[in-house]
mmCIF file of C-alpha atoms and ligand atoms in Angstrom:
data_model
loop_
_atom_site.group_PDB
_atom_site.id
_atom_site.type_symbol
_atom_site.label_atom_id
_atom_site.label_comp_id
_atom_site.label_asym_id
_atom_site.label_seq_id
_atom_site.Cartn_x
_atom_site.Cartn_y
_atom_site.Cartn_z
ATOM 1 C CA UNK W 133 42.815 -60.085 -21.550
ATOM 2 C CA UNK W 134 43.490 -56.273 -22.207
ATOM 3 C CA UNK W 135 45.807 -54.128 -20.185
ATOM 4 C CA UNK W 136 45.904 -50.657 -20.797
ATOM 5 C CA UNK W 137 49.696 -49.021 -19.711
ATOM 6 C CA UNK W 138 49.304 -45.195 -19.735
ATOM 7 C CA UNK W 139 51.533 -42.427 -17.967
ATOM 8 C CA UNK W 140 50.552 -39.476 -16.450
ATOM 9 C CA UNK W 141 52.747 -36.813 -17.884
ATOM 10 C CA UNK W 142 56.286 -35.970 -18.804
ATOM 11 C CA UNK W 143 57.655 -39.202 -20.899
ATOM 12 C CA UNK W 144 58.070 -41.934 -18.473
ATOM 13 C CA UNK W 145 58.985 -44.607 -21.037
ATOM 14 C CA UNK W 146 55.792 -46.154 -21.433
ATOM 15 C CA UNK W 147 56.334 -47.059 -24.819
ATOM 16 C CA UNK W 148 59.898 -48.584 -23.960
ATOM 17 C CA UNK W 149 57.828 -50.340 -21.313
ATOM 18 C CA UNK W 150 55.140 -51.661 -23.201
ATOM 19 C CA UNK W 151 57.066 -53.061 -25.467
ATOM 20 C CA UNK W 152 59.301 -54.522 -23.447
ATOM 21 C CA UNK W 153 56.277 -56.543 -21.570
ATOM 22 C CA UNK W 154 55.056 -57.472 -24.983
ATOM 23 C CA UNK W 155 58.283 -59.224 -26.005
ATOM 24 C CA UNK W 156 58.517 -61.108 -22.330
ATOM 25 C CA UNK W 157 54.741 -61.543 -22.500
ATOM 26 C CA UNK W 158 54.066 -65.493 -21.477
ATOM 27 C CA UNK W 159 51.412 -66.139 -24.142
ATOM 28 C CA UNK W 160 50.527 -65.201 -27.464
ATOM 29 C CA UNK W 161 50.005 -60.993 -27.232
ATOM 30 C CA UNK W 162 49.411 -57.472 -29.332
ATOM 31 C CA UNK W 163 51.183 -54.733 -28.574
ATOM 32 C CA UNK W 164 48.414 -52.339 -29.065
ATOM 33 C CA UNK W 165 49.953 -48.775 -30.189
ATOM 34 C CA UNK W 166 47.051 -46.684 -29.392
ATOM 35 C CA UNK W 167 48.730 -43.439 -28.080
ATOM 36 C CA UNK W 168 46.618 -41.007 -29.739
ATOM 37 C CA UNK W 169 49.929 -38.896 -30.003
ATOM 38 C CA UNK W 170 51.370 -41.678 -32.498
ATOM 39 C CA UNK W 171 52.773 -44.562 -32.948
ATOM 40 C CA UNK W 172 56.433 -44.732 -32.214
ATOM 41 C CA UNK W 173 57.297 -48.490 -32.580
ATOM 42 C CA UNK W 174 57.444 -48.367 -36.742
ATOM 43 C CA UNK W 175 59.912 -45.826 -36.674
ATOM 44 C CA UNK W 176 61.958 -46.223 -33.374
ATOM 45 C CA UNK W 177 62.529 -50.496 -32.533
ATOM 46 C CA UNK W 178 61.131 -50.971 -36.373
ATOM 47 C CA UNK W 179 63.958 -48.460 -37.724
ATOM 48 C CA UNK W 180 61.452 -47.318 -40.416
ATOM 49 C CA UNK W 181 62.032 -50.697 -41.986
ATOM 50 C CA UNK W 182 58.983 -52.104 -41.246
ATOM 51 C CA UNK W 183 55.005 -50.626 -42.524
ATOM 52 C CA UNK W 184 51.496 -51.737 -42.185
ATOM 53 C CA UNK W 185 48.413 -49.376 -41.800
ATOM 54 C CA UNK W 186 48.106 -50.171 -38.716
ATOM 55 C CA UNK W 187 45.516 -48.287 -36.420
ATOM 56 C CA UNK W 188 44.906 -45.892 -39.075
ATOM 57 C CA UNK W 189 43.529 -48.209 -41.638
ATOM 58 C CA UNK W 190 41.658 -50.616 -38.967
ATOM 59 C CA UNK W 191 39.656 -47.162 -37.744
ATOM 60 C CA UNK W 192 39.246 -46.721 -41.704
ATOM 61 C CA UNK W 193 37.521 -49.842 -42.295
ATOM 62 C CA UNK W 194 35.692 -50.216 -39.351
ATOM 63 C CA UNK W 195 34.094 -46.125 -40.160
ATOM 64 C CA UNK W 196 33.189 -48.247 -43.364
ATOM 65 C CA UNK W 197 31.169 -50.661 -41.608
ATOM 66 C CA UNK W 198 33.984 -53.069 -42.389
ATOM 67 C CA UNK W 199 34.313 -56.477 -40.175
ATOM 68 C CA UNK W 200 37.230 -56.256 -37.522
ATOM 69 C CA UNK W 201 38.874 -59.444 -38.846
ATOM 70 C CA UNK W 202 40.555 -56.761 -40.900
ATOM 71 C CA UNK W 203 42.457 -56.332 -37.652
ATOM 72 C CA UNK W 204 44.638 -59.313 -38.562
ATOM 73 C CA UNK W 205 45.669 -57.270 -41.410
ATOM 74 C CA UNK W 206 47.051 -54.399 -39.434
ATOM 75 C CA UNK W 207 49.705 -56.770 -37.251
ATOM 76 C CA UNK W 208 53.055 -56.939 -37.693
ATOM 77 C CA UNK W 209 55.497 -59.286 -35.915
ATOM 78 C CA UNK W 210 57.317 -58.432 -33.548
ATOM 79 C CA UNK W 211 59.731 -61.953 -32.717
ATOM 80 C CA UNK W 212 60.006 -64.787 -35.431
ATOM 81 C CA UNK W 213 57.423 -66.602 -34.098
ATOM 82 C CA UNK W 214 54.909 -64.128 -34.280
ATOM 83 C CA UNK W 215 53.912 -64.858 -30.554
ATOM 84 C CA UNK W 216 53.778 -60.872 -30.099
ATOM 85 C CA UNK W 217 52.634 -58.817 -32.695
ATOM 86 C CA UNK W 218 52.140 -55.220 -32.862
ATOM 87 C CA UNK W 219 49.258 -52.613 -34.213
ATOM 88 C CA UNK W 220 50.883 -49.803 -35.178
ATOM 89 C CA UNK W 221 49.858 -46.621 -33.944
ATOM 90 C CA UNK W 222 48.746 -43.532 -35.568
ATOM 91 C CA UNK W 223 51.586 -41.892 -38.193
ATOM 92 C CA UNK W 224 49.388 -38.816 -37.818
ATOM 93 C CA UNK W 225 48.049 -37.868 -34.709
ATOM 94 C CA UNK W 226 45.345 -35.794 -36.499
ATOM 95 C CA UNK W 227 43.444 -38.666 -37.370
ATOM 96 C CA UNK W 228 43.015 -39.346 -33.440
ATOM 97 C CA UNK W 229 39.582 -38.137 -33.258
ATOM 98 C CA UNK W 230 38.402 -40.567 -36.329
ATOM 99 C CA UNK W 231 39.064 -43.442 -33.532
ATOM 100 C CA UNK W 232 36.276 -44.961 -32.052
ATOM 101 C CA UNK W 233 37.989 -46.447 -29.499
ATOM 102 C CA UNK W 234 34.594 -48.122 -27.993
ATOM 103 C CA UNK W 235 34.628 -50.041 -31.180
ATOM 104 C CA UNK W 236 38.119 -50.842 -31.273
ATOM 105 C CA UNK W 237 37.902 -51.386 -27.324
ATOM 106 C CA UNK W 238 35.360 -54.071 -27.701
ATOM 107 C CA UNK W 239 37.088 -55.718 -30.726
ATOM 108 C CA UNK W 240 40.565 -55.885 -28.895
ATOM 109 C CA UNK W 241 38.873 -57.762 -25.552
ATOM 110 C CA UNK W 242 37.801 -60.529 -27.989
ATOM 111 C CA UNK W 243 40.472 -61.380 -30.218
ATOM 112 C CA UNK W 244 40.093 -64.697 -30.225
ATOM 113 C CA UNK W 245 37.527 -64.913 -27.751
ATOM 114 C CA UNK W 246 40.183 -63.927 -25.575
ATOM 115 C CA UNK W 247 43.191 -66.360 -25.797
ATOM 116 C CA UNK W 248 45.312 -64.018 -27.047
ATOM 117 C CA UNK W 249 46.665 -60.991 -24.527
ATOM 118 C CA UNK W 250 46.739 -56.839 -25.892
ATOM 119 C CA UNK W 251 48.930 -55.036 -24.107
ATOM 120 C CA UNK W 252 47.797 -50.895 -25.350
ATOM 121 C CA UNK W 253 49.802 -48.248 -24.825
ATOM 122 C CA UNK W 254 47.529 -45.283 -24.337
ATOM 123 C CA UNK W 255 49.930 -42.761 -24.017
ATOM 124 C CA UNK W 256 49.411 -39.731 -22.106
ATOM 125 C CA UNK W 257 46.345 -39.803 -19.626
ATOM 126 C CA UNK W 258 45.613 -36.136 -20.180
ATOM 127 C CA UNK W 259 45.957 -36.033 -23.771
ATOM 128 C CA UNK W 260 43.311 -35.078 -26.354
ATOM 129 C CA UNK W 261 41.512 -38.170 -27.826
ATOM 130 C CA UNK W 262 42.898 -40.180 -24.942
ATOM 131 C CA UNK W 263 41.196 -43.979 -25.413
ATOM 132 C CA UNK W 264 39.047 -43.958 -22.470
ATOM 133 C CA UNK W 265 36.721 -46.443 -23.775
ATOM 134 C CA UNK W 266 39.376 -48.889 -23.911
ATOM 135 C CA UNK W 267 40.804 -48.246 -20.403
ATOM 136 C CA UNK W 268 37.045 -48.865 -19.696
ATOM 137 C CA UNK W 269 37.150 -52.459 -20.772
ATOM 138 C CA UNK W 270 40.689 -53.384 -19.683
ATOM 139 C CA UNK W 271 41.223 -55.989 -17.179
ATOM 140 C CA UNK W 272 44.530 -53.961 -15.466
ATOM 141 C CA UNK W 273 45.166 -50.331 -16.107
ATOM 142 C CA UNK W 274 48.673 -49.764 -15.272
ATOM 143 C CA UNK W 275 50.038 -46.162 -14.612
ATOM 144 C CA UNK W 276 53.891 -46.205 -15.593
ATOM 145 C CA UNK W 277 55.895 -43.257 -13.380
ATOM 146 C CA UNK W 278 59.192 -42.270 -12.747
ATOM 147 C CA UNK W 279 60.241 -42.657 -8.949
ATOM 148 C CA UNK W 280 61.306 -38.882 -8.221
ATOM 149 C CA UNK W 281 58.966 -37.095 -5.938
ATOM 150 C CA UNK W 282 57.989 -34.648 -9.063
ATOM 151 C CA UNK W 283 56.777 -38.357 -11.322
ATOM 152 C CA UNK W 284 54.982 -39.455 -8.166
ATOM 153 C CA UNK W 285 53.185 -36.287 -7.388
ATOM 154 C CA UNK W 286 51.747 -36.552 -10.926
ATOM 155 C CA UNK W 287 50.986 -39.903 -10.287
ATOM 156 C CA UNK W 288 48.766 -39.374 -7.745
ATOM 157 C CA UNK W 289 46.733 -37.432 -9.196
ATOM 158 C CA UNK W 290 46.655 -39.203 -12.450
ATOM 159 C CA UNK W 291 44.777 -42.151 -10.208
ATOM 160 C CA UNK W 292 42.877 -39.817 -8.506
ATOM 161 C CA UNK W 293 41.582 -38.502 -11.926
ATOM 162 C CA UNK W 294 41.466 -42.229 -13.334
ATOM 163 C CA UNK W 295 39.010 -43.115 -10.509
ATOM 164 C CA UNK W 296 37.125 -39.596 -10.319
ATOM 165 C CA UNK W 297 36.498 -40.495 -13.909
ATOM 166 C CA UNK W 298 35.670 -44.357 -13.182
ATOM 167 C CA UNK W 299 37.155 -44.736 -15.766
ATOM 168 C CA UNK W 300 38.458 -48.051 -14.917
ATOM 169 C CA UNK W 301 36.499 -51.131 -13.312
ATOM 170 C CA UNK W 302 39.698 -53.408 -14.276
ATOM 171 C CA UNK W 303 42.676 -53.601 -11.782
ATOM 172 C CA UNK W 304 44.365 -50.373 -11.264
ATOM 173 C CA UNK W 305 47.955 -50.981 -10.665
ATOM 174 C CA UNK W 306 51.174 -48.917 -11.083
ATOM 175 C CA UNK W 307 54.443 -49.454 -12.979
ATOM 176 C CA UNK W 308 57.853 -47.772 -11.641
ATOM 177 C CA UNK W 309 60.192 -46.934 -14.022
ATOM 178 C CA UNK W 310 63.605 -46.397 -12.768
ATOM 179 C CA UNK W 311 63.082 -47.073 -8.951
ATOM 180 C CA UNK W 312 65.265 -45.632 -6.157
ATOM 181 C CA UNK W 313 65.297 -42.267 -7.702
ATOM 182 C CA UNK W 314 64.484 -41.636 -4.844
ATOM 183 C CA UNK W 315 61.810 -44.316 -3.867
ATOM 184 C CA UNK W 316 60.285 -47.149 -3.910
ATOM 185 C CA UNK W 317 58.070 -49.912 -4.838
ATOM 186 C CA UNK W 318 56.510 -49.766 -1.012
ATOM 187 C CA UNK W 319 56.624 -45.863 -0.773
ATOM 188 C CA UNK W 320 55.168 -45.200 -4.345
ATOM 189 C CA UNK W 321 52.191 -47.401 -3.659
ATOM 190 C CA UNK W 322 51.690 -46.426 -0.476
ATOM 191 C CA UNK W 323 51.830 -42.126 -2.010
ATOM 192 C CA UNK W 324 49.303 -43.684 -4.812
ATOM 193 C CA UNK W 325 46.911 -46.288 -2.416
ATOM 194 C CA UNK W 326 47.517 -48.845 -5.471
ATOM 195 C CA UNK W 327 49.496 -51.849 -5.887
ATOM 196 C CA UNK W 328 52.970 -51.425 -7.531
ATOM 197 C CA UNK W 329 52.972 -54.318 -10.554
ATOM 198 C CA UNK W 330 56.452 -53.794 -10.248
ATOM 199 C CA UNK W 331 59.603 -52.282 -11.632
ATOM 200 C CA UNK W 332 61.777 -51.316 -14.501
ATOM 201 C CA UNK W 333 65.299 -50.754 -13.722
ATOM 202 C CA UNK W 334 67.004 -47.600 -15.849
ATOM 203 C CA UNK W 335 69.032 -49.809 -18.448
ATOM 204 C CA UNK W 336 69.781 -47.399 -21.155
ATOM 205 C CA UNK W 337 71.664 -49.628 -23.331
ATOM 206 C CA UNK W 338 68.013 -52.099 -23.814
ATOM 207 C CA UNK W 339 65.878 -49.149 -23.980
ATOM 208 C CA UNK W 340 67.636 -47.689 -26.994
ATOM 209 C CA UNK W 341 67.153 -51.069 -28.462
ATOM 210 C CA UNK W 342 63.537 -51.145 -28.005
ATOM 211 C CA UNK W 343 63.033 -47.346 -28.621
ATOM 212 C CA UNK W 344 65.102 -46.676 -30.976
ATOM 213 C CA UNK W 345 66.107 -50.041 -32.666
ATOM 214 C CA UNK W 346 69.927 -49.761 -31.611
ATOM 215 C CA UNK W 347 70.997 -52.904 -32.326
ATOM 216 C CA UNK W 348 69.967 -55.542 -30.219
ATOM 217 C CA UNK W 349 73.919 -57.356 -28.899
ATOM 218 C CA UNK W 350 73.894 -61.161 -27.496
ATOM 219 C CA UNK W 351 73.008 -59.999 -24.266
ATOM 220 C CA UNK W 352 69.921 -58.067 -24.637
ATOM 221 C CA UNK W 353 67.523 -60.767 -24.105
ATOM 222 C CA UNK W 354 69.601 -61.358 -20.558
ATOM 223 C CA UNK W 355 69.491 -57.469 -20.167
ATOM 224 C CA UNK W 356 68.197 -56.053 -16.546
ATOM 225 C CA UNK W 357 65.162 -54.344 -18.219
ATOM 226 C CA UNK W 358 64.195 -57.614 -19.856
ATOM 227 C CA UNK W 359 64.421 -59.668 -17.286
ATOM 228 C CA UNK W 360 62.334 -57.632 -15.265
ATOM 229 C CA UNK W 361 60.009 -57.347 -18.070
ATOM 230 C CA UNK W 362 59.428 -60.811 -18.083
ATOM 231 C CA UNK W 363 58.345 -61.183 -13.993
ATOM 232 C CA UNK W 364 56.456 -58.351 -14.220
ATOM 233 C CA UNK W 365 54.344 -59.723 -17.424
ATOM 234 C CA UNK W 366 53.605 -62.922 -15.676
ATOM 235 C CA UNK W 367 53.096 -61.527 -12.599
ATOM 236 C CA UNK W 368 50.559 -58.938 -14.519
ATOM 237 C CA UNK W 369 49.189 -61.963 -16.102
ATOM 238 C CA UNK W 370 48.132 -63.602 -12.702
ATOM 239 C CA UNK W 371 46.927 -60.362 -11.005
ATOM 240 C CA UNK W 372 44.697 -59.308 -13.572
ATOM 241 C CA UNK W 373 43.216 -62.244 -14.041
ATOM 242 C CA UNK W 374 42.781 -63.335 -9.938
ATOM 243 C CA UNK W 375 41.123 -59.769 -10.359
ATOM 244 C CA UNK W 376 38.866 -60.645 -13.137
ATOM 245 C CA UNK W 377 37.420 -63.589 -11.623
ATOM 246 C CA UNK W 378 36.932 -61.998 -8.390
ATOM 247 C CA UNK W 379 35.004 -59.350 -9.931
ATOM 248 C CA UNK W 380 33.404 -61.313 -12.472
ATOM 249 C CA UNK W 381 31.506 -58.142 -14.508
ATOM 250 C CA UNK W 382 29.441 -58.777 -16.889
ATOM 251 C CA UNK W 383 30.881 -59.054 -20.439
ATOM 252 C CA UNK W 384 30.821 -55.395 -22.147
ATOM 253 C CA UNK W 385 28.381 -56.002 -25.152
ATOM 254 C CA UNK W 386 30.343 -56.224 -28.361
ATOM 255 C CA UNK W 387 28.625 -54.470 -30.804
ATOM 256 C CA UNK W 388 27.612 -56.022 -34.128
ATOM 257 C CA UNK W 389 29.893 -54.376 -36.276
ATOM 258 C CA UNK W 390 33.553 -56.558 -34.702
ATOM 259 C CA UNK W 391 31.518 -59.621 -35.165
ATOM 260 C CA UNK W 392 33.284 -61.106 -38.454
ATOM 261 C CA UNK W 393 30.994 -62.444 -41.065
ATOM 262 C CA UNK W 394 29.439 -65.466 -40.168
ATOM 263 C CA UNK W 395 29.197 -64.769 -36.792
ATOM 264 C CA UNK W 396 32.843 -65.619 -35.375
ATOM 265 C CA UNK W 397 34.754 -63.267 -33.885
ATOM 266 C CA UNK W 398 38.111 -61.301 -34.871
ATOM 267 C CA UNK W 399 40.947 -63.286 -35.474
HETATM 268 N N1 ATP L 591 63.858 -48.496 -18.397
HETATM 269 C C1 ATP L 591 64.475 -47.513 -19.069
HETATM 270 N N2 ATP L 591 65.789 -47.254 -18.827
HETATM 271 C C2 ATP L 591 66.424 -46.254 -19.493
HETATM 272 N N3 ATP L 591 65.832 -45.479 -20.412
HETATM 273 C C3 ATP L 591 64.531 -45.697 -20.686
HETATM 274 C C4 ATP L 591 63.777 -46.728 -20.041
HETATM 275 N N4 ATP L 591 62.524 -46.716 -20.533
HETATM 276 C C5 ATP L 591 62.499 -45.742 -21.458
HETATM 277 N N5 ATP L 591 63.682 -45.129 -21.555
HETATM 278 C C6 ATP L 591 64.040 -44.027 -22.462
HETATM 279 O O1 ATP L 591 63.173 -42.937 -22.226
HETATM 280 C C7 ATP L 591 62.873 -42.262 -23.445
HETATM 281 C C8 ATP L 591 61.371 -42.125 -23.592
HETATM 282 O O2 ATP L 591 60.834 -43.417 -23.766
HETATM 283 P P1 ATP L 591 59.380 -43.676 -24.374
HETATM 284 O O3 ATP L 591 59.296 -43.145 -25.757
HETATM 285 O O4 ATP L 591 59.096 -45.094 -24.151
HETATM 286 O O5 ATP L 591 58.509 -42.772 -23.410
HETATM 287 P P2 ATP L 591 56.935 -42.486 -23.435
HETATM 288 O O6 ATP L 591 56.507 -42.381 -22.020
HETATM 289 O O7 ATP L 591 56.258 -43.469 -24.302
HETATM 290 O O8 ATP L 591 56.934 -41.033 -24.123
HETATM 291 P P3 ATP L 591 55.754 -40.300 -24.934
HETATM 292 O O9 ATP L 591 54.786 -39.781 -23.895
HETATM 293 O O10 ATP L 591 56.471 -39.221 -25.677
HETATM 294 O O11 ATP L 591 55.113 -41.317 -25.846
HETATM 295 C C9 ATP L 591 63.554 -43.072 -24.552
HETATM 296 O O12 ATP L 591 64.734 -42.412 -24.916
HETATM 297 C C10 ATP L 591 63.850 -44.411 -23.930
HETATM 298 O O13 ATP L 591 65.049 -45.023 -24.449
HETATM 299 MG MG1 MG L 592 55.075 -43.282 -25.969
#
């Protein structure tokens, strides 16, 4: 199952967000960094210690004609036991518009035919080589905003534009990021007519770990944000996939090019 976070503008924390579902994620998952802004995960929870091509190189091979088993290539791991792993984003934004996010769209929904979760952060909604194609095939597309009437504002019309653009036949949902400030769960989703997956609570000592790799103390794993984190990605989990089988669409065609050779499909 693919869910697709995106923000609408300013810097919510999407990133921080993303992330953080990732690591609380209840089965195996990618964090997929496909902000065509760049990837900030290498350098910022990663501390520049870790490297991999990443997007860059899977957009490379797959312009060659390449299989997309070479996707297996580009992960990294992201906890010991590899149950999340992470696809670096872009280093340079430039190479945004060599993408083709249909491609990588279609080769992300069937990693291994499905059984294992992406969770893409597609940055800005606005931006220049923003990934519609893969919001397109996503079974949840999750707005992340702020809670002050300014974020929410935005956020309204970032749905607005998501549906003007149907852009998204998956579950459209929102994710509040610092709540209270001054509304809302209720009030936001009532301001943006969509369900509120849930919300975030401002915990600046977690999100420098995860956005900045400060170190990660004892309690981190017991830390507001992650706990949160962790109902939000199963509840996530459910929704999107009650939503799925309600709606039941017919299977985007994959096109020939993710199939690996000899006929099975990325792993
Ligand atoms: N829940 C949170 N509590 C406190 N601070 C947070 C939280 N989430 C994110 N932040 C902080 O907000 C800042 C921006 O976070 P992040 O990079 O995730 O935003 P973004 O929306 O991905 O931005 P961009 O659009 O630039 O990619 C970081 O300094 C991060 O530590
Ligand atoms: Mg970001």
């Amino acid at each position: 199952m693919l869910i697709a976070l995106c923000s609408a503008k300013g810097a919510p924390g999407v990133t921080t967000s993303a992330l953080a579902l990732a690591l609380s994620w209840p089965r195996p998952v990618i964090l997929a960094e496909l902000d065509p802004a760049g990837g900030d995960v290498l350098a910022g929870y990663g501390r520049g210690e870790m490297s991999a091509g990443g997007l860059a190189d899977l957009a490379l091979a797959a312009r060659r004609g390449g299989p997309a088993r070479h996707l297996d290539r580009q992960l990294l791991r992201l906890d010991p036991e590899g149950r999340a792993r992470l696809l670096p984003g872009l280093a340079d934004p430039v190479s945004a518009r060599h993408v083709d996010w249909d491609r990588l769209g279609a080769a992300l929904v069937a990693v291994e035919d499905g059984a294992i979760d992406v969770v893409a952060d597609c940055g800005r909604l606005r931006a220049e080589h923003f990934p519609d194609a893969v919001v397109h095939r996503a079974a949840a597309v999750v707005l992340a905003t702020g809670s002050t009437l300014r974020a929410v504002r935005s956020a309204t019309q970032a749905i607005a534009e998501l549906r003007e653009r149907d852009a998204c036949p998956g579950m459209l949902g929102a994710l509040v990021i610092g709540p209270g400030e001054p509304y809302g769960e209720r009030e936001i989703s009532e301001a943006l007519g969509v369900p509120v997956v849930g919300a975030l609570p401002r915990d600046e000592k977690a999100a420098v770990v995860l956005s900045d790799g400060a170190p990660a103390g004892r309690l981190f794993v017991q830390s507001a944000l992650l706990r949160a984190a962790r109902t939000i990605a199963s509840r996530l989990v459910e929704s999107a996939a009650a939503h799925q089988s309600r709606v039941a669409p017919p299977p985007a065609p994959v096109p020939a090019s993710v199939i690996a050779e000899g006929g099975s499909r990325v792993r």
